[in-house]
PDB file of C-alpha atoms in Angstrom:
ATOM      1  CA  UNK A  11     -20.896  -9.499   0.245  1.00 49.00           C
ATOM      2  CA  UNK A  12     -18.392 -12.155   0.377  1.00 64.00           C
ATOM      3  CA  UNK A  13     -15.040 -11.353   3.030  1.00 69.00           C
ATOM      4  CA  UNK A  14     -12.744 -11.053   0.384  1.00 86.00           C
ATOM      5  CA  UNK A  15     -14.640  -8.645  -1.680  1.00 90.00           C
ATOM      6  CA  UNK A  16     -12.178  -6.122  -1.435  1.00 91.00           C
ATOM      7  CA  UNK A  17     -12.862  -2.424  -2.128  1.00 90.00           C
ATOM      8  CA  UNK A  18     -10.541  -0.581  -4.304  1.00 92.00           C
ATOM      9  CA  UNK A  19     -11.619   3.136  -3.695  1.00 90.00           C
ATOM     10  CA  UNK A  20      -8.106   3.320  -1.163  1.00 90.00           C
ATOM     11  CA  UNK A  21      -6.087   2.130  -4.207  1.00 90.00           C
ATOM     12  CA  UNK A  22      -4.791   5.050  -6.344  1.00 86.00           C
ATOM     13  CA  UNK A  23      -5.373   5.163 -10.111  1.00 83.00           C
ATOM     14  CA  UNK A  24      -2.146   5.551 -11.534  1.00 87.00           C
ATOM     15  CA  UNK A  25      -0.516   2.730 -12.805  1.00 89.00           C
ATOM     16  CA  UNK A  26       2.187   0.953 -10.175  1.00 91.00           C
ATOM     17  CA  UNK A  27       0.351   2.476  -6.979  1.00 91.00           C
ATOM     18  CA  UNK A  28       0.291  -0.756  -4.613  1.00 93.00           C
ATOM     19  CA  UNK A  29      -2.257  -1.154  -1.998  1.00 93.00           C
ATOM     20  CA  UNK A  30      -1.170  -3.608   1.441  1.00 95.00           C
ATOM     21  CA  UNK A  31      -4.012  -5.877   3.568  1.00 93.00           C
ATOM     22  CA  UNK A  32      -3.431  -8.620   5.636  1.00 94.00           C
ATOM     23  CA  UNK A  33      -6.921 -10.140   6.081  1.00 93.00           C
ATOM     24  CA  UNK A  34      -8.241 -13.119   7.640  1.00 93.00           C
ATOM     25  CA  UNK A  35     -11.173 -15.031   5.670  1.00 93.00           C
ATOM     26  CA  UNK A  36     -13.341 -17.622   6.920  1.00 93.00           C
ATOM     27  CA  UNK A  37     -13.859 -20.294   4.280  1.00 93.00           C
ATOM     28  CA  UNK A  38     -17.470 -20.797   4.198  1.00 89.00           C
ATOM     29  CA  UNK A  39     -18.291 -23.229   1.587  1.00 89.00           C
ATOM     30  CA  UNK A  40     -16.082 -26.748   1.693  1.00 88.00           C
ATOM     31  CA  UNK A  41     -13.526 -26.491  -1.322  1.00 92.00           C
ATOM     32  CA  UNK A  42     -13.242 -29.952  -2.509  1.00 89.00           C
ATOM     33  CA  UNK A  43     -11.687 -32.510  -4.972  1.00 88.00           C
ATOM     34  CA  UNK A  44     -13.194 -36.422  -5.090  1.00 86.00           C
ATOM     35  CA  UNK A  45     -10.325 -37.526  -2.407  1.00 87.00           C
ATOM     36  CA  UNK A  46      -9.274 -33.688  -0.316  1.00 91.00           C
ATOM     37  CA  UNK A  47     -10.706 -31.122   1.027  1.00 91.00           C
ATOM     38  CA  UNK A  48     -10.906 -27.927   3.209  1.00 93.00           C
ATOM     39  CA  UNK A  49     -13.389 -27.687   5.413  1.00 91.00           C
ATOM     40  CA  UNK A  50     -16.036 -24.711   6.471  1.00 92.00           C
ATOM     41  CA  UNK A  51     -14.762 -22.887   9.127  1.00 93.00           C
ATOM     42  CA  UNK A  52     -10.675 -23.242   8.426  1.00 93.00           C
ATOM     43  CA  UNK A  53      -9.533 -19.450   8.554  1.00 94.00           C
ATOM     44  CA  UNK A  54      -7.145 -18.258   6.542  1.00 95.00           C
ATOM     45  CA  UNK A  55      -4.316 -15.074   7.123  1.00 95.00           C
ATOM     46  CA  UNK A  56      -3.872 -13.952   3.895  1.00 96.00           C
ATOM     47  CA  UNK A  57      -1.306 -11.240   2.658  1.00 97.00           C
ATOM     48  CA  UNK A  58      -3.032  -9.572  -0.226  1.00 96.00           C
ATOM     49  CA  UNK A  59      -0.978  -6.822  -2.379  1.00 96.00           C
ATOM     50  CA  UNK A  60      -3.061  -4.558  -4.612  1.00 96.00           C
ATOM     51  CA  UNK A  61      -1.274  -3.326  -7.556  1.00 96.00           C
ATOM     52  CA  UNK A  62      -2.924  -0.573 -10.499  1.00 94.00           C
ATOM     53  CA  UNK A  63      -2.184  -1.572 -13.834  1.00 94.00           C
ATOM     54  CA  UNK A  64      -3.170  -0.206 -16.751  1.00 92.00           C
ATOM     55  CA  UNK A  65      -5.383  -2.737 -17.574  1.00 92.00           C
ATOM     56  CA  UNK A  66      -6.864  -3.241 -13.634  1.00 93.00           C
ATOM     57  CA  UNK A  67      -5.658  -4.454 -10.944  1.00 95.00           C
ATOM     58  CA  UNK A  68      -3.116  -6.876 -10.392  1.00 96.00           C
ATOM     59  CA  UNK A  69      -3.723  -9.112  -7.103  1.00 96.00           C
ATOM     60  CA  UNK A  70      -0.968 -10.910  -5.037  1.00 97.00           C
ATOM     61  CA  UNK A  71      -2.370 -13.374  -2.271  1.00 97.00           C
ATOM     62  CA  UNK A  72      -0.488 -15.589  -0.009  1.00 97.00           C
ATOM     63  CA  UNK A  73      -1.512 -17.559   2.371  1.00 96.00           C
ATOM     64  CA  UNK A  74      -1.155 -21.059   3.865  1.00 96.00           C
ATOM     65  CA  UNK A  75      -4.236 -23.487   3.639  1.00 94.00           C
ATOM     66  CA  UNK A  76      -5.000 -27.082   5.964  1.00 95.00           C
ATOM     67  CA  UNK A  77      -6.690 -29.414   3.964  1.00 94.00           C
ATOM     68  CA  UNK A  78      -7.986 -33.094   5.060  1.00 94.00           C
ATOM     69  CA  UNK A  79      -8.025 -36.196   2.516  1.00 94.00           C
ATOM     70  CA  UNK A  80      -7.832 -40.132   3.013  1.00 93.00           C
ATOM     71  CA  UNK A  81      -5.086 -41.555   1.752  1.00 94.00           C
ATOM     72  CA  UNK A  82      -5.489 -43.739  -1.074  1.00 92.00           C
ATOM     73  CA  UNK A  83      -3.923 -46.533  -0.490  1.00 92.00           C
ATOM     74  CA  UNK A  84      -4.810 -47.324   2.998  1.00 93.00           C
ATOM     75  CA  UNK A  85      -7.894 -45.018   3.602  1.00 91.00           C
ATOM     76  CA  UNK A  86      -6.521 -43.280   6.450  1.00 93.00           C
ATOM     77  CA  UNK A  87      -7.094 -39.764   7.154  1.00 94.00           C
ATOM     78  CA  UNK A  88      -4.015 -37.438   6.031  1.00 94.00           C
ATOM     79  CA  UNK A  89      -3.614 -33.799   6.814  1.00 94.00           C
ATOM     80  CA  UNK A  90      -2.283 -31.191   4.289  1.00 93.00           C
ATOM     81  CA  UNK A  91      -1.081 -27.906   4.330  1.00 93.00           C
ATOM     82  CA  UNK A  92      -0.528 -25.729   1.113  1.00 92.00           C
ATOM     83  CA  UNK A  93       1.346 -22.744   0.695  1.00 95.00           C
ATOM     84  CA  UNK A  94      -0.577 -20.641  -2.007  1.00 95.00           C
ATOM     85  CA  UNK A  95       1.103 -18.036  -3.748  1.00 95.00           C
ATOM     86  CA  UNK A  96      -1.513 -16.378  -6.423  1.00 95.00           C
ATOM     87  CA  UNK A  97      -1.076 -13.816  -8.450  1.00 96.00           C
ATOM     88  CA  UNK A  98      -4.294 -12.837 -11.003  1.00 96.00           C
ATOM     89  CA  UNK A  99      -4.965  -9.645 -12.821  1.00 95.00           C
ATOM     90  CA  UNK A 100      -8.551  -8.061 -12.157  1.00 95.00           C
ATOM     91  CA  UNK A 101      -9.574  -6.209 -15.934  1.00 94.00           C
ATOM     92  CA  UNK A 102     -11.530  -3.085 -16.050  1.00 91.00           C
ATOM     93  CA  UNK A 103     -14.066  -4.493 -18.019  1.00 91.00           C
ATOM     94  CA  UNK A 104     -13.207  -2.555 -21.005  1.00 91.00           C
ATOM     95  CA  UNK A 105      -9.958  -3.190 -21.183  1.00 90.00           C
ATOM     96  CA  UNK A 106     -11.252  -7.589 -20.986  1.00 91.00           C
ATOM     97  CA  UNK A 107     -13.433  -6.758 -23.961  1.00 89.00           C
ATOM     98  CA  UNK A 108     -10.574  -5.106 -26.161  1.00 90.00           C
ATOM     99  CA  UNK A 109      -8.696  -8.249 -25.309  1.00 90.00           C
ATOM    100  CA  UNK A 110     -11.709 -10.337 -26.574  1.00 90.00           C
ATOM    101  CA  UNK A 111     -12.052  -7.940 -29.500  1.00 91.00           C
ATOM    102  CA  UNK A 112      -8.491  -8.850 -30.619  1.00 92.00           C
ATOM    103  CA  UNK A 113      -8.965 -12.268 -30.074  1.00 91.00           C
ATOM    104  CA  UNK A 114      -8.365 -13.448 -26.893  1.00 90.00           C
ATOM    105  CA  UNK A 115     -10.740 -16.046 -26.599  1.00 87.00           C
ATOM    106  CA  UNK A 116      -9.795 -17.109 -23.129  1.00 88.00           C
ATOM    107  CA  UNK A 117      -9.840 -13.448 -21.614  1.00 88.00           C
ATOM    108  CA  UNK A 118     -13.635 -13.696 -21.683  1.00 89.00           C
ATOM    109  CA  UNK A 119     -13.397 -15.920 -18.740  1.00 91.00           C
ATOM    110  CA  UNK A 120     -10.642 -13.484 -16.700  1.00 92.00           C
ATOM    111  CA  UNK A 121     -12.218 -11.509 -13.630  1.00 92.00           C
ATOM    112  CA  UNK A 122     -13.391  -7.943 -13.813  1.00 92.00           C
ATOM    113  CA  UNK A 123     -13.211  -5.447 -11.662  1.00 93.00           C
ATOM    114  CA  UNK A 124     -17.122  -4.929 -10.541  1.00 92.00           C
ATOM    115  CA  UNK A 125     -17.837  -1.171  -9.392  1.00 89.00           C
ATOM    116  CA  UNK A 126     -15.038  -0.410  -7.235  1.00 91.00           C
ATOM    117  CA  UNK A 127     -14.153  -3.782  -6.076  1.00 93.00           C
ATOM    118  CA  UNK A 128     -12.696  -7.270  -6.655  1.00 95.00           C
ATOM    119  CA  UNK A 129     -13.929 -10.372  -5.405  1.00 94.00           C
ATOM    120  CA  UNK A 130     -11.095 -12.807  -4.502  1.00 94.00           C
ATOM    121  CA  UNK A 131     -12.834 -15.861  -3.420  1.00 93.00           C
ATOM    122  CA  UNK A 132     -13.569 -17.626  -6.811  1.00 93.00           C
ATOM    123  CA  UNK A 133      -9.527 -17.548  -7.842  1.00 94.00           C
ATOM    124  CA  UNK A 134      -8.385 -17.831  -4.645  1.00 94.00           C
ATOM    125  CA  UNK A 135     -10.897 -21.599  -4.369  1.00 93.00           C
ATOM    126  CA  UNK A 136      -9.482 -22.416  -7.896  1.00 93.00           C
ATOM    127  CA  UNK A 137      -5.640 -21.748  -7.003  1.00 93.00           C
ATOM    128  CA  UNK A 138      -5.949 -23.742  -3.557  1.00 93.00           C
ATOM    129  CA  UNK A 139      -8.267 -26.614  -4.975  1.00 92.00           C
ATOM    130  CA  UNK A 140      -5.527 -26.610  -8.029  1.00 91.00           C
ATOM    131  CA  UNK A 141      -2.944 -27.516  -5.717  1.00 91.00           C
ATOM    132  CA  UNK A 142      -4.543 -30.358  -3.531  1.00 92.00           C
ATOM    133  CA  UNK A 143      -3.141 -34.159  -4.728  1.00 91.00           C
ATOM    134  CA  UNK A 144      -4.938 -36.308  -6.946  1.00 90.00           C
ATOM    135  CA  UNK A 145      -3.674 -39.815  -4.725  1.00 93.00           C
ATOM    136  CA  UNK A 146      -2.847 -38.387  -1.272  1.00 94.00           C
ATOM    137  CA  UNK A 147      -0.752 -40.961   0.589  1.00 93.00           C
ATOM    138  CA  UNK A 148      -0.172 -41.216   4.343  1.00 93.00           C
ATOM    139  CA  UNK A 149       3.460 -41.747   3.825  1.00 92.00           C
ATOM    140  CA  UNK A 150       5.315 -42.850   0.563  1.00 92.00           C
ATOM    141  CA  UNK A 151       5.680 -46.565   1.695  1.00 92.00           C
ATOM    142  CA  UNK A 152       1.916 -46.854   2.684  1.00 92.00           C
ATOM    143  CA  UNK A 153       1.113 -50.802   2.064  1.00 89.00           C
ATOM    144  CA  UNK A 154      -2.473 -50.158   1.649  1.00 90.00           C
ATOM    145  CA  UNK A 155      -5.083 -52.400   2.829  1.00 89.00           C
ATOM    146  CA  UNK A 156      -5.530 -56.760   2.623  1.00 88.00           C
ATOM    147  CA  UNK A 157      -7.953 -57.079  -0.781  1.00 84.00           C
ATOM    148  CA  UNK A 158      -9.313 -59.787   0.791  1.00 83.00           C
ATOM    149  CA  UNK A 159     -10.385 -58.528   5.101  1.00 86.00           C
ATOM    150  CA  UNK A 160      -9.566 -55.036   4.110  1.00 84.00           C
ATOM    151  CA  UNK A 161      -6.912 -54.910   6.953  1.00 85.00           C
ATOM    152  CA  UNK A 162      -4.466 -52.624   6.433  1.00 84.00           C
ATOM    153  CA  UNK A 163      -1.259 -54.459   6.336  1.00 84.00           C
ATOM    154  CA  UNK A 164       1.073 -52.634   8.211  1.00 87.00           C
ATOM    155  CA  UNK A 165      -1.497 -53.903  11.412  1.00 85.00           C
ATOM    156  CA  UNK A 166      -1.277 -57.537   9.966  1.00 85.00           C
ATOM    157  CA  UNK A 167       1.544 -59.951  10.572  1.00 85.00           C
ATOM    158  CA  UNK A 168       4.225 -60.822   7.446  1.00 84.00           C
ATOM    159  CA  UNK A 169       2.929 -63.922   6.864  1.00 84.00           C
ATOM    160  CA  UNK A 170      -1.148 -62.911   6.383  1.00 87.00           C
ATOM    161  CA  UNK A 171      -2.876 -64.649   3.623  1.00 82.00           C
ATOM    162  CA  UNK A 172      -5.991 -65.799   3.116  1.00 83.00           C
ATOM    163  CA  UNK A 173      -6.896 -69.517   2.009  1.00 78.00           C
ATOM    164  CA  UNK A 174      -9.266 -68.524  -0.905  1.00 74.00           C
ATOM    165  CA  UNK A 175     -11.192 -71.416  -2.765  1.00 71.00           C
ATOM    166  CA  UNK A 176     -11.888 -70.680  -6.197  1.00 75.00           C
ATOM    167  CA  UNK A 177     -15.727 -71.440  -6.227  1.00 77.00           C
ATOM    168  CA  UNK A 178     -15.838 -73.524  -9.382  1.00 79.00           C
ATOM    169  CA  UNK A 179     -14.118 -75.748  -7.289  1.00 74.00           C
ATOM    170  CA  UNK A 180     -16.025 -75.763  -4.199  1.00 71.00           C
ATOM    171  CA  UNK A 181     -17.775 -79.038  -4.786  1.00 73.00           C
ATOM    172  CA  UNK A 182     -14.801 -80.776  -5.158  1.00 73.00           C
ATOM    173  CA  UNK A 183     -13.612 -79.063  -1.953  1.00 65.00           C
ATOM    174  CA  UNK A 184     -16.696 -81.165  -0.133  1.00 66.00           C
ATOM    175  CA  UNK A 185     -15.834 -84.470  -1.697  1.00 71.00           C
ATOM    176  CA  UNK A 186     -12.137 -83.870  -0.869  1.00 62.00           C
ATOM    177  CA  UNK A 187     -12.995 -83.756   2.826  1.00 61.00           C
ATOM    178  CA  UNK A 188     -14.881 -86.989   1.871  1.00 58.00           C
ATOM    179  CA  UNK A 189     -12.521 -88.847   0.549  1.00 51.00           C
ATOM    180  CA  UNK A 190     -10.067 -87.773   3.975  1.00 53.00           C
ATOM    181  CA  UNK A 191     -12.748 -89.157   6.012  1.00 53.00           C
ATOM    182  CA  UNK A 192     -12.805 -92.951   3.939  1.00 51.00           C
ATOM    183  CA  UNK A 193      -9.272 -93.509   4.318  1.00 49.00           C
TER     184      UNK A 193
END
């Protein structure tokens, strides 16, 4: 049973009753995009409000997450924090198939409410992942890395370059230093 499986039989069944837990969680799987991530291990204080509705439950989580990527430009290793404020409605799982009855093609994929509990970890993974940058920069003037030693720049002096011979040239380069050597 996952940690924020969260048993319902406290909240009461009329419609407004709120239910209050401050847990901490223990991410156990790493979240992850192709360039962030949050690793195994991080624990996370969450508030979580519980609210009846008539239609299930209505969850409120925040919480604030550390995440890791490499910047983009320069490769470097950035650190992230994200505030995640979720809010995500829990059907009784009548109440999701009226919903899909009507029409509602996209309730089919909302969360039920399974027995007397509600498992937060797959929307809570989705809201934080969400929220992580697609380009993650060290800092907004980041001058990336040399395309030719892979340097990064800010290490390398103003003047850095690189004398680059195009190689369909590089036969004439030889008989250039040739023709030095003759006169």
């Amino acid at each position: 049973m996952s940690q924020l499986c969260l048993d319902l039989r406290e909240l009461p069944q009329r419609s407004g009753a709120t239910l209050q837990r401050h847990v901490t969680y223990t991410v156990g799987e790493e979240w992850t995009t192709p360039v962030a991530h949050i690793t195994p291990g991080v624990e996370l204080d969450m508030d979580i409000s519980l609210q009846a509705i008539d239609q299930g439950v209505l969850a409120h989580v925040r919480t604030r997450v550390p995440a890791e990527a490499e910047c983009v430009r320069c490769l470097d290793r950035v650190d992230l924090t994200r505030d995640v404020d979720l809010y995500q409605v829990f059907y009784l799982p009548d109440e999701r198939d009226k919903l899909v009855a009507d029409g509602d093609e996209d309730a089919a994929y909302e969360p039920v409410i399974e027995g007397d509990a509600i498992d937060l970890t797959p929307v809570l993974r989705d809201a934080t992942v969400g929220q992580l940058p697609l380009q993650p920069l060290c800092s907004e003037d980041c001058l990336g890395l040399c395309s030719t030693c892979g340097e990064p720049l800010r290490d390398l002096e103003d003047d850095h370059h690189h004398d680059v011979v195009d190689p369909r040239w590089s036969a004439l380069a030889g008989l250039l230093g040739e023709v030095k050597e003759t006169t």
